[in-house]
Coordinates of C-alpha atoms in Angstrom, one line a residue:
X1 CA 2.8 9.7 45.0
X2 CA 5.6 11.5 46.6
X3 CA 8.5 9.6 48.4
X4 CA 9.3 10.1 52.0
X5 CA 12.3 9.3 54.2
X6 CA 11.7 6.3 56.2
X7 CA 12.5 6.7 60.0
X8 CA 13.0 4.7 63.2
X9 CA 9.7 3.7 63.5
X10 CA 9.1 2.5 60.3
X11 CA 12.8 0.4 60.5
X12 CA 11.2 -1.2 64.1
X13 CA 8.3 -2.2 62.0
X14 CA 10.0 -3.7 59.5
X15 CA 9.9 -8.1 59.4
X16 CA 12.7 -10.1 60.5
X17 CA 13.1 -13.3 58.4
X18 CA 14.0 -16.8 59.3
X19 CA 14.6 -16.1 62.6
X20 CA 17.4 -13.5 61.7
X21 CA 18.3 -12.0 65.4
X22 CA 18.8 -7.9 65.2
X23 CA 22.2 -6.8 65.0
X24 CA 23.8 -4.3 67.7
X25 CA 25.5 -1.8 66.0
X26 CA 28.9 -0.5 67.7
X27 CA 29.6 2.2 69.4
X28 CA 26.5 3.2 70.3
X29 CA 24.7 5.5 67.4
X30 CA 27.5 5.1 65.1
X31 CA 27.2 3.5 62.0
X32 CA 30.2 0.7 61.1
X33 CA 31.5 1.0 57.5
X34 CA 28.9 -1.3 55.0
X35 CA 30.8 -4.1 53.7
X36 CA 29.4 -4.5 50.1
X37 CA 29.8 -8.0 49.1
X38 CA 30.0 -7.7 45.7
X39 CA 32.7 -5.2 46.1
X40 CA 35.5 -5.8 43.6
X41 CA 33.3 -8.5 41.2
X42 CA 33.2 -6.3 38.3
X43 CA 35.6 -3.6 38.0
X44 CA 33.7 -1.5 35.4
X45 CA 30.3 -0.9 34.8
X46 CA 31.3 -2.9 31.3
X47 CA 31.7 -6.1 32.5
X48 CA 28.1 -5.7 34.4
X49 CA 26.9 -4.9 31.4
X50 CA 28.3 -8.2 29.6
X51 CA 27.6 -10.6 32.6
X52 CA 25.1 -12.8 32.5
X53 CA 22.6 -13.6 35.6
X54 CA 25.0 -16.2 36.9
X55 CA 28.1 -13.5 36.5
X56 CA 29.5 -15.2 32.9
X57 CA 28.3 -13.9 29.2
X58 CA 25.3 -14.4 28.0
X59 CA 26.9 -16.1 24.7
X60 CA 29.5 -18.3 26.9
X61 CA 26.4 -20.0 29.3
X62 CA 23.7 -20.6 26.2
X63 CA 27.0 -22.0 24.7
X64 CA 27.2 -25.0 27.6
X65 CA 23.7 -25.1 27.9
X66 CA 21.3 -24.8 25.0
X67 CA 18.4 -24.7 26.5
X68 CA 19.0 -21.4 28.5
X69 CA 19.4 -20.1 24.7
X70 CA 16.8 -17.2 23.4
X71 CA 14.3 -19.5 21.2
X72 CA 14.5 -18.3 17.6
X73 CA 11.8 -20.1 15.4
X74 CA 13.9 -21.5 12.3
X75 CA 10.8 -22.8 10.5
X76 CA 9.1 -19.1 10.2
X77 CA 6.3 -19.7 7.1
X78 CA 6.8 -17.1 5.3
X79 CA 4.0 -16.2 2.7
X80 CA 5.0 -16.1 -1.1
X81 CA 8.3 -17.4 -0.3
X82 CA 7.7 -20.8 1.2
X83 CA 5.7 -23.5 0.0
X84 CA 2.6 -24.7 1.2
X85 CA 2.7 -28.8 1.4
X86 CA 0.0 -31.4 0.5
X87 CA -3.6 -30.8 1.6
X88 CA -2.1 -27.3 3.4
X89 CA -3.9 -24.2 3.6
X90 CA -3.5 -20.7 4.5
X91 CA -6.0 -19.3 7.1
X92 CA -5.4 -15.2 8.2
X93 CA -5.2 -14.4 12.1
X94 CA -8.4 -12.0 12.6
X95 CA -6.8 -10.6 15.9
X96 CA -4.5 -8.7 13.1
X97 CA -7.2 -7.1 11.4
X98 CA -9.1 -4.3 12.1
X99 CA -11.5 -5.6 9.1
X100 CA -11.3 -8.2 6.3
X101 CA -13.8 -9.3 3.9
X102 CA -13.5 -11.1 0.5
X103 CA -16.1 -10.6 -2.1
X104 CA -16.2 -13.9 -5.1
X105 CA -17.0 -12.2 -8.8
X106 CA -18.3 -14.1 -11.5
X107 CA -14.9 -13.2 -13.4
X108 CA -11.5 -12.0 -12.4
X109 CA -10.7 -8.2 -12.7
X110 CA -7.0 -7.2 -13.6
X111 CA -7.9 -3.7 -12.3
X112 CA -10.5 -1.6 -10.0
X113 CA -10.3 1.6 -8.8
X114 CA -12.3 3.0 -5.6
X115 CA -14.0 6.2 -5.6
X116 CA -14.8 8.7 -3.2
X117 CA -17.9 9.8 -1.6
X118 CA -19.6 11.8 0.6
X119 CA -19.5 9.9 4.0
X120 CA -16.7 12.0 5.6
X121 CA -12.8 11.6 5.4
X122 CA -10.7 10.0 8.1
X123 CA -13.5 7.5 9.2
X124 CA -13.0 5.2 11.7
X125 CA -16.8 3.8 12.6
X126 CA -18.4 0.7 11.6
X127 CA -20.1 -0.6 9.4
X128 CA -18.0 0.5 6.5
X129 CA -19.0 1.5 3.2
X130 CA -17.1 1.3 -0.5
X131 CA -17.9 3.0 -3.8
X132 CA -16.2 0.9 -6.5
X133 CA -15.4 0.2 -10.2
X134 CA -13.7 -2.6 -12.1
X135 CA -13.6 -4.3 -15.3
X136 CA -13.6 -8.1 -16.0
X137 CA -11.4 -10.3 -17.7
X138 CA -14.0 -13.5 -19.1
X139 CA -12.8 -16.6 -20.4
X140 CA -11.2 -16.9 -24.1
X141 CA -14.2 -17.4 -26.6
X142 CA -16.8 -15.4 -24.2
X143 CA -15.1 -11.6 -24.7
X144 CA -18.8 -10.6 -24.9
X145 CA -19.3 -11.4 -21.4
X146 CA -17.3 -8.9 -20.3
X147 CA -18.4 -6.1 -18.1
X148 CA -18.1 -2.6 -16.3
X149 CA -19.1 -3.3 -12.6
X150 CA -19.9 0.0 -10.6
X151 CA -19.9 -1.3 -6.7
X152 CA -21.5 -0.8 -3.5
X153 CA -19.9 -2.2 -0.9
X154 CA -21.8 -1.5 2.9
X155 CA -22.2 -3.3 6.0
X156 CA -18.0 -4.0 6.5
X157 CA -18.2 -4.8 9.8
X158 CA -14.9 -4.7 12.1
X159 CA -13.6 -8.2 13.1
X160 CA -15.3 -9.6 16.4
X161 CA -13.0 -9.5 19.0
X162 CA -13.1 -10.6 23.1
X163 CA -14.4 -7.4 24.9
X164 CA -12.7 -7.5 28.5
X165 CA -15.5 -4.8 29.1
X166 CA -19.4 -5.0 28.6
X167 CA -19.8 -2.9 26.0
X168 CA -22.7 -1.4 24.4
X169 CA -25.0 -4.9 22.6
X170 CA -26.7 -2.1 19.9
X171 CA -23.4 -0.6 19.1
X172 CA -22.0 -4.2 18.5
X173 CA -25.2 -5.5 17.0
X174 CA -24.4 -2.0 14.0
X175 CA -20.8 -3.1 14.2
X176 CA -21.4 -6.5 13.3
X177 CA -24.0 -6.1 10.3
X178 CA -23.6 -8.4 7.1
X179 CA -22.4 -7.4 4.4
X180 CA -24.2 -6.1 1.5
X181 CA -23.0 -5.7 -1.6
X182 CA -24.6 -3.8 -4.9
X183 CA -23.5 -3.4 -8.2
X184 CA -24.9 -2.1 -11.8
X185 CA -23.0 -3.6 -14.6
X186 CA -22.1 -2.2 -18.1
X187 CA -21.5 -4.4 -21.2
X188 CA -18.3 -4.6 -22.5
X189 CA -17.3 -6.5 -25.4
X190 CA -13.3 -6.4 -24.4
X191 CA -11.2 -7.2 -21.4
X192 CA -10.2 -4.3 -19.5
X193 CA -6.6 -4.0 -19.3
X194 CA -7.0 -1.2 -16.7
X195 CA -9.5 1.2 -15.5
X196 CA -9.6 4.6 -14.0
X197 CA -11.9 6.5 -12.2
X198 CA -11.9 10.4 -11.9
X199 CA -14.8 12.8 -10.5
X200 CA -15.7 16.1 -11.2
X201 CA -17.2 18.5 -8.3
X202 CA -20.3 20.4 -9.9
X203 CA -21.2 23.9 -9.4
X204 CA -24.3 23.1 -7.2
X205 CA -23.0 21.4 -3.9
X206 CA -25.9 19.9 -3.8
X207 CA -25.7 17.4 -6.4
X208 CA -23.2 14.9 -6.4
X209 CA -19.9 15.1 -8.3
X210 CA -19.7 13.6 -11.8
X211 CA -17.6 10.4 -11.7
X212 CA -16.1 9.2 -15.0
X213 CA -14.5 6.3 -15.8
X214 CA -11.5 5.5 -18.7
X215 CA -11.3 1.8 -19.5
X216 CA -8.5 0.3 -21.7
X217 CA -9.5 -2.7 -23.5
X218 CA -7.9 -5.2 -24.5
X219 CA -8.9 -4.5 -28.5
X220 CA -6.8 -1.1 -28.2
X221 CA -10.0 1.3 -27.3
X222 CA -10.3 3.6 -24.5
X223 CA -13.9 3.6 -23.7
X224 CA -15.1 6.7 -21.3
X225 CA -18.2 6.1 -19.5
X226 CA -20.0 8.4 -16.8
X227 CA -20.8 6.6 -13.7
X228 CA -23.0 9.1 -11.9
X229 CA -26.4 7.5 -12.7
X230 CA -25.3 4.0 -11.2
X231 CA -23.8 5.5 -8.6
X232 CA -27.0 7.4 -7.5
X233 CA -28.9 4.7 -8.1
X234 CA -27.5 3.1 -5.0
X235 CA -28.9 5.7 -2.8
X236 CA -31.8 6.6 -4.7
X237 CA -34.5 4.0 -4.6
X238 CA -36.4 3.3 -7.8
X239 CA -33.6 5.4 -10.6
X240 CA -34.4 4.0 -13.6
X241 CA -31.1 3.8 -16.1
X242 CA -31.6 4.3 -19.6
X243 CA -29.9 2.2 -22.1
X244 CA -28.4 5.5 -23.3
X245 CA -26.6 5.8 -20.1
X246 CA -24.7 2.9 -20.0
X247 CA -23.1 3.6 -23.3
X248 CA -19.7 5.4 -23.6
X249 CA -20.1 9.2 -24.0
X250 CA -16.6 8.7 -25.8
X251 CA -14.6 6.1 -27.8
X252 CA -11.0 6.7 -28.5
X253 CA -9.3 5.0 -31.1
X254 CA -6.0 6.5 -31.2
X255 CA -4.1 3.5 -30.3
X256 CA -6.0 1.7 -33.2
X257 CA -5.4 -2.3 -32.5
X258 CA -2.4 -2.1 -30.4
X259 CA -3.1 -3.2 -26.5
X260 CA -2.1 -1.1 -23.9
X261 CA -2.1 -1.0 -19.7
X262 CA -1.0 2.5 -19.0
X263 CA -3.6 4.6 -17.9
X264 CA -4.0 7.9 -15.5
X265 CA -6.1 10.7 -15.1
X266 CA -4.5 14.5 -14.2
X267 CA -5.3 14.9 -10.5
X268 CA -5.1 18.5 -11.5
X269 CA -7.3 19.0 -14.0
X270 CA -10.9 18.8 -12.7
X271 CA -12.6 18.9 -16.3
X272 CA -10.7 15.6 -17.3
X273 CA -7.5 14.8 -18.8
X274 CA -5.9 11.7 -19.6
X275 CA -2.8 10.2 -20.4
X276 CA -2.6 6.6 -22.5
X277 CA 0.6 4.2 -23.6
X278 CA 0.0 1.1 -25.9
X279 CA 2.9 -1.6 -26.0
X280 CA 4.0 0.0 -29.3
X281 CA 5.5 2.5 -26.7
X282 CA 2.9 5.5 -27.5
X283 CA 1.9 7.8 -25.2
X284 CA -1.1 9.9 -26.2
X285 CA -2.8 12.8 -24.2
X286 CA -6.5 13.3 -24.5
X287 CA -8.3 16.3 -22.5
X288 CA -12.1 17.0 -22.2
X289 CA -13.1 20.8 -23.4
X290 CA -15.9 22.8 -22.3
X291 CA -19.1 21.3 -23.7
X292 CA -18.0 17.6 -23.3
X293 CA -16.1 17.3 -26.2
X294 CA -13.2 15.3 -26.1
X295 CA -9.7 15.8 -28.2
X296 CA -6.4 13.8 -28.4
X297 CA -3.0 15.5 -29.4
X298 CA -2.4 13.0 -33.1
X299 CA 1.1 13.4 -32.1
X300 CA 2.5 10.7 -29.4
X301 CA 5.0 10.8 -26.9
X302 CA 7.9 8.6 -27.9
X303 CA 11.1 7.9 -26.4
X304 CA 10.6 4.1 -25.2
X305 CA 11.7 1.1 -26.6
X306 CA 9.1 -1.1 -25.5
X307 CA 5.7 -1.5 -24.2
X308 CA 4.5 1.6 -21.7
X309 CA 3.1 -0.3 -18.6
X310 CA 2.5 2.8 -16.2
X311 CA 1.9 5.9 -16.4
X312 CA 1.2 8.8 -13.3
X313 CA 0.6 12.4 -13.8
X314 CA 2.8 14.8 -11.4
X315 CA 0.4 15.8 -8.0
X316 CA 1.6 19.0 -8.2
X317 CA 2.5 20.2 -12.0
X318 CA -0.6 19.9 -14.2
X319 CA 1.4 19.4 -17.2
X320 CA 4.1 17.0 -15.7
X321 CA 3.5 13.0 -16.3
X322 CA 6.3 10.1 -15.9
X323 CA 6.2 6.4 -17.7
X324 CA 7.5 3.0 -16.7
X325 CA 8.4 0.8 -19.7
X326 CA 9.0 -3.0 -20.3
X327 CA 12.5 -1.6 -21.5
X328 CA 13.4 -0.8 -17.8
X329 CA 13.5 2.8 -17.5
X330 CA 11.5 5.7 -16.2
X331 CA 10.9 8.6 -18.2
X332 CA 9.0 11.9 -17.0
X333 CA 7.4 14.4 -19.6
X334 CA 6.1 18.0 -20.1
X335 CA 2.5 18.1 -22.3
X336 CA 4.2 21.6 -23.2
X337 CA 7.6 20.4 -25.2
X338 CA 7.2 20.9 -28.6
X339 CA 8.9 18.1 -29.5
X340 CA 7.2 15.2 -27.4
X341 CA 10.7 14.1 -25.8
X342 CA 11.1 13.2 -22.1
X343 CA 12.7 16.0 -19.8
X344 CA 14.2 13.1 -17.4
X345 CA 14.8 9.4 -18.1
X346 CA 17.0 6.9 -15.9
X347 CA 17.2 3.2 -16.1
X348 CA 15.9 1.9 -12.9
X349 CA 16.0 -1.9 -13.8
X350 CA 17.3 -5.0 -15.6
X351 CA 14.0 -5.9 -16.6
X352 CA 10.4 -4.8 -17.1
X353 CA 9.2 -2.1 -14.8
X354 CA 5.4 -3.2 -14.1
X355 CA 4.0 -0.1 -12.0
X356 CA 4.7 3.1 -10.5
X357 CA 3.4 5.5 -7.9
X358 CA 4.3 9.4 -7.4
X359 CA 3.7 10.1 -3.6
X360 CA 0.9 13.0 -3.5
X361 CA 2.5 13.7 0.2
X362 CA 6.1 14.1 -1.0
X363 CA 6.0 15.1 -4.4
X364 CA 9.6 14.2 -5.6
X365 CA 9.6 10.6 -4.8
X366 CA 8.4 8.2 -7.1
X367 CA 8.1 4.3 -5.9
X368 CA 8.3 1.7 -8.9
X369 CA 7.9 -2.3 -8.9
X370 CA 9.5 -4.4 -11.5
X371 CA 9.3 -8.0 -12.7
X372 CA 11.6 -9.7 -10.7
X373 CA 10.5 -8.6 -7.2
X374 CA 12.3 -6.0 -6.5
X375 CA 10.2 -2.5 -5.8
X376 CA 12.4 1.0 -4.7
X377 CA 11.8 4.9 -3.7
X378 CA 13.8 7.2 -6.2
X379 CA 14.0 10.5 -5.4
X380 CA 13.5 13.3 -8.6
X381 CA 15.8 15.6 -7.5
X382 CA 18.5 13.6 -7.8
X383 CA 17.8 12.6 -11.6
X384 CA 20.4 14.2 -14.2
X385 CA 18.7 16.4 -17.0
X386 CA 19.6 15.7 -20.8
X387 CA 22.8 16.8 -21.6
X388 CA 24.0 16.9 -18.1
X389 CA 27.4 16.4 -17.4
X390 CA 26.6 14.3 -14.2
X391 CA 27.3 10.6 -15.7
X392 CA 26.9 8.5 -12.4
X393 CA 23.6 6.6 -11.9
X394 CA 21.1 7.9 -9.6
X395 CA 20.7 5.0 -6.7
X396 CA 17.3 4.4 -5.1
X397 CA 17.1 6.2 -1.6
X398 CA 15.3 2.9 -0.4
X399 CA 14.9 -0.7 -2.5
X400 CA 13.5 -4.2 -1.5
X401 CA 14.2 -7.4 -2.6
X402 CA 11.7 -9.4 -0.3
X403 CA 8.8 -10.6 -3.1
X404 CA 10.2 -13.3 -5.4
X405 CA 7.6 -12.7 -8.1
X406 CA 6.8 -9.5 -10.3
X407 CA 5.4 -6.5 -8.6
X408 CA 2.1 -5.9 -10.2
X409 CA 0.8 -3.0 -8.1
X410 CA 2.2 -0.6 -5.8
X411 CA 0.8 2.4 -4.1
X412 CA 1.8 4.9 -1.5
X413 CA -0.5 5.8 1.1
X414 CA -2.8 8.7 0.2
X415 CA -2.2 11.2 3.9
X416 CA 1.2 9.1 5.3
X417 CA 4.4 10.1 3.2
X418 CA 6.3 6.8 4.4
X419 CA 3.6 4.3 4.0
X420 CA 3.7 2.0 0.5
X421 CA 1.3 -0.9 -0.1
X422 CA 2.5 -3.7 -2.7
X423 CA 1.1 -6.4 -4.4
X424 CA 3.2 -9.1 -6.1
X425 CA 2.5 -12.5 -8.4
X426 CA 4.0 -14.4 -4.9
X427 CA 0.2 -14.1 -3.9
X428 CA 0.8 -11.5 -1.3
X429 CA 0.1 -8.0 -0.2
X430 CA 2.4 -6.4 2.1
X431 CA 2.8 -2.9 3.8
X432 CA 5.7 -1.1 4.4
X433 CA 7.0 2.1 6.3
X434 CA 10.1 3.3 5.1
X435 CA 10.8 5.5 7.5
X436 CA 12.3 2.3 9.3
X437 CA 15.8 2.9 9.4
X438 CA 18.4 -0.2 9.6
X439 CA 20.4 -0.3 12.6
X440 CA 24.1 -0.6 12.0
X441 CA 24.6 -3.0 14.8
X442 CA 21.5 -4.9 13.6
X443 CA 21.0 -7.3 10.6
X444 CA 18.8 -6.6 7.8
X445 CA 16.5 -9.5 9.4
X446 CA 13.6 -9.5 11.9
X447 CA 13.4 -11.5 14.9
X448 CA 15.9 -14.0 13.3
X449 CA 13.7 -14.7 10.5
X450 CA 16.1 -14.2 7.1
X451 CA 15.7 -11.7 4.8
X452 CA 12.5 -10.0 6.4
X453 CA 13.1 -6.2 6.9
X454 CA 11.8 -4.6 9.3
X455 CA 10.2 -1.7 7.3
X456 CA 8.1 -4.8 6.5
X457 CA 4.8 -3.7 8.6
X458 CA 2.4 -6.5 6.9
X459 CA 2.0 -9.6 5.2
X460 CA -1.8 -10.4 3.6
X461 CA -2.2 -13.6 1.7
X462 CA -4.4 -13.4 -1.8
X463 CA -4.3 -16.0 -4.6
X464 CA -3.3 -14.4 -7.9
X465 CA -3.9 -10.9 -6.6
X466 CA -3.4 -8.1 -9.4
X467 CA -3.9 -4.6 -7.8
X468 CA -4.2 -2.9 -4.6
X469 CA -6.0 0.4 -3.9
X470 CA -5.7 2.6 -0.3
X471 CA -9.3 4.1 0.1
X472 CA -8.5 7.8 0.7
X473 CA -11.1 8.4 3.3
X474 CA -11.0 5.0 5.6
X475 CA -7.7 5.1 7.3
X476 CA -5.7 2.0 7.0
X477 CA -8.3 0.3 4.3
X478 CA -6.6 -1.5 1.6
X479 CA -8.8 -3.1 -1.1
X480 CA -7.3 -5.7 -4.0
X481 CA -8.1 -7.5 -6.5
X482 CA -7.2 -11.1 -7.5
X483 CA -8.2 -14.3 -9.6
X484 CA -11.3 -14.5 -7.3
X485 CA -12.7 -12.0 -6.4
X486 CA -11.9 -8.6 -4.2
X487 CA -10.3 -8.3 -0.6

């Protein structure tokens, strides 16, 4: 609404308080001069700005009276760093959830992978549904109880919340469905170190992409399955699965009895191709052929000096990988060098690097998470070749020292270049944004709570959690896996 100048009328309207008497102003319509009676208080708008309410600094009144002080909680709990005490548990505030749900497994998984389907990208209605896989890590003594789980998860509903509005009681009745969960298992006779999912789109739109899985074992063996039939079996009433089908359509041995946890599929190659490292500190690429077939270059990719823990092919060069090793450096590789040597390698840590992830948004960032708690951002372009004459270290372009424990998954967020998700052994999984910058008049702590930065966006509690996925369709949606069960 547009302003208007008041005039004489509305001034004769206007309230007289506490029996204040009108003044008579001189000299008939003249104005006097307006005495201002806080002239000469402040000289400068600087010492308004450092007076308090009662015309002193705010520092020098909270000083003589401590109540008047800003109320800073010194006895912030802060998950995976303090300690809960006797007959203490945790519980998690729904009003900061959009969703939450925990599913119990009959064993623990070390590793899942979610897959994608054909519900629509970017959804945001509810019930929500999951296509998963994971392998299981049984007890010593019952190895053969081991299994591939392909997962249906449907029915996520959104956390209730007070509606201020009526709102629509069939809409919340769908909202609020129970969960349902399905699964088809495949035997396994190892633990599964780590599994990987990756699909192939067929010719015919029609029918649905072919989903294959690489599992690493625990004996040394890569087993590749193909998932489709269980997964259409979920949406198909009455599929019978042959016993043929739940057998691997390929057994790689290349590794022979050494154990191994690095494993990643080529984003790039839609037929299939796979990199593998062992903690012998092997690196062996295998690729699928026309037919089905499947071949493994005999000759490894060496250059570590300890156990490969991660591996993640480049989202934009199809024959670009990079490895994270126990020995504490990063190396990246070329499928096409004759001599099986990295291009780049820097030392990014003290001690073992656990996981990496190379940003499909920003493809010359890589995040990594090592052993003693400390995850960082590198950026690529700033990594010295062999034989370079640069000799100085590349630093980090953003590193955190917030978790306590080892890193044991990290992630960036599949459409937002700044968003990371992290899990650590501190029994946590927290999000970041790391497009946060610090302000140089600010500490590196938030709201007075020490050592919490503020590109700290989340803080989810989960008992012996192991690895944390984005689903790349359901904004927001994180799913993990931990000692019992998912979340």
């Amino acid at each position: 609404m547009g302003k208007r100048v008041a005039d004489a009328a509305d001034a004769e309207q206007t309230a007289l308080k506490q029996g204040e008497r009108p003044q008579v102003l001189g000299n008939g319509d003249e104005l006097g001069d307006f005495e201002d009676e806080f002239e000469d208080e402040y000289e400068s708008e600087d010492e308004i700005f450092e007076a308090g309410v009662d015309g002193r600094p705010d520092a020098e009144r909270e000083a003589e009276d401590p109540k008047d002080a800003m109320d800073v909680d010194q006895q912030t709990f802060i998950v995976g760093r303090n300690k809960l005490g006797a007959g203490e548990t945790l519980a998690p505030d729904p009003s900061t959830y959009e969703m939450l749900h925990n599913l119990t497994s009959t064993w623990p998984c070390l590793s899942f992978d979610i897959l994608r389907d054909d519900l629509g990208d970017d959804r945001k209605t509810y019930p929500a549904t999951i296509y998963a896989v994971a392998g299981t890590q049984a007890q010593a003594g019952r190895e053969k109880d081991n299994e591939l789980m392909v997962m249906k998860l449907s029915g996520l509903s959104r956390m209730e919340r007070d509606q201020g509005d009526e709102s629509d009681d069939e809409d919340d009745d769908e909202e609020n469905a129970d969960p349902i969960l399905e699964s088809k298992t495949i035997p396994l006779s190892s633990t599964t170190n780590r599994i990987r999912a990756h699909q192939t789109p067929q010719l015919d739109s029609s029918k649905p992409p072919t989903t294959l899985t690489a599992t690493m074992t625990e004996s040394g063996q890569v087993l590749i399955h193909d998932v489709t039939p269980q997964l259409s079996s979920f949406d198909t009433p009455g599929t019978h699965i042959t016993t043929n089908q739940s057998k691997p359509i390929s057994t790689l041995r290349m590794h022979k009895a050494t154990e191994g946890y690095a494993l990643d599929w080529s984003p790039l190659w839609p037929r299939g191709k796979l990199a593998t490292g062992d903690n012998d500190g092997n690196i062996y690429v295998t690729s699928r052929h026309e037919g089905g077939s499947w071949a493994t270059d005999s000759r490894p990719f060496t250059g570590h000096e300890s156990s490969v823990e991660e591996l993640q092919w480049s989202p934009s060069e199809n024959s670009v990988f990079s490895s994270a090793s126990s020995d504490g450096t990063v190396k990246v590789w070329d499928t096409r060098s004759k001599s099986h040597r990295p291009g780049l390698s820097v030392q990014v840590s003290n001690v073992d690097v656990n996981v990496m992830s190379w940003s499909h948004q920003t493809t010359h960032l890589l995040a990594t998470g090592a052993d003693d708690g400390e995850w960082a951002v590198w950026d690529l372009r700033t990594w010295p070749k062999p034989n370079s004459r640069i000799s100085t270290k590349p630093s980090p372009i953003a590193n955190f020292k917030f978790h306590k424990e080892q890193i044991t998954s990290i992630e960036w967020h599949p459409t937002n270049n700044s968003t990371v998700a992290v899990a650590a052994g501190d029994n946590t999984v927290t999000q970041w944004d790391i497009s946060v910058e610090f302000d140089d008049e600010e500490s590196k702590d938030t709201a007075g709570v020490q050592d919490v930065p503020p590109q700290l966006l989340f803080v989810h509690y989960m008992e012996d959690v192991k690895e944390c996925h984005w689903h790349p369709q359901i904004p927001g949606c994180v799913m993990a896996s931990g000692g019992a069960g998912f979340g």
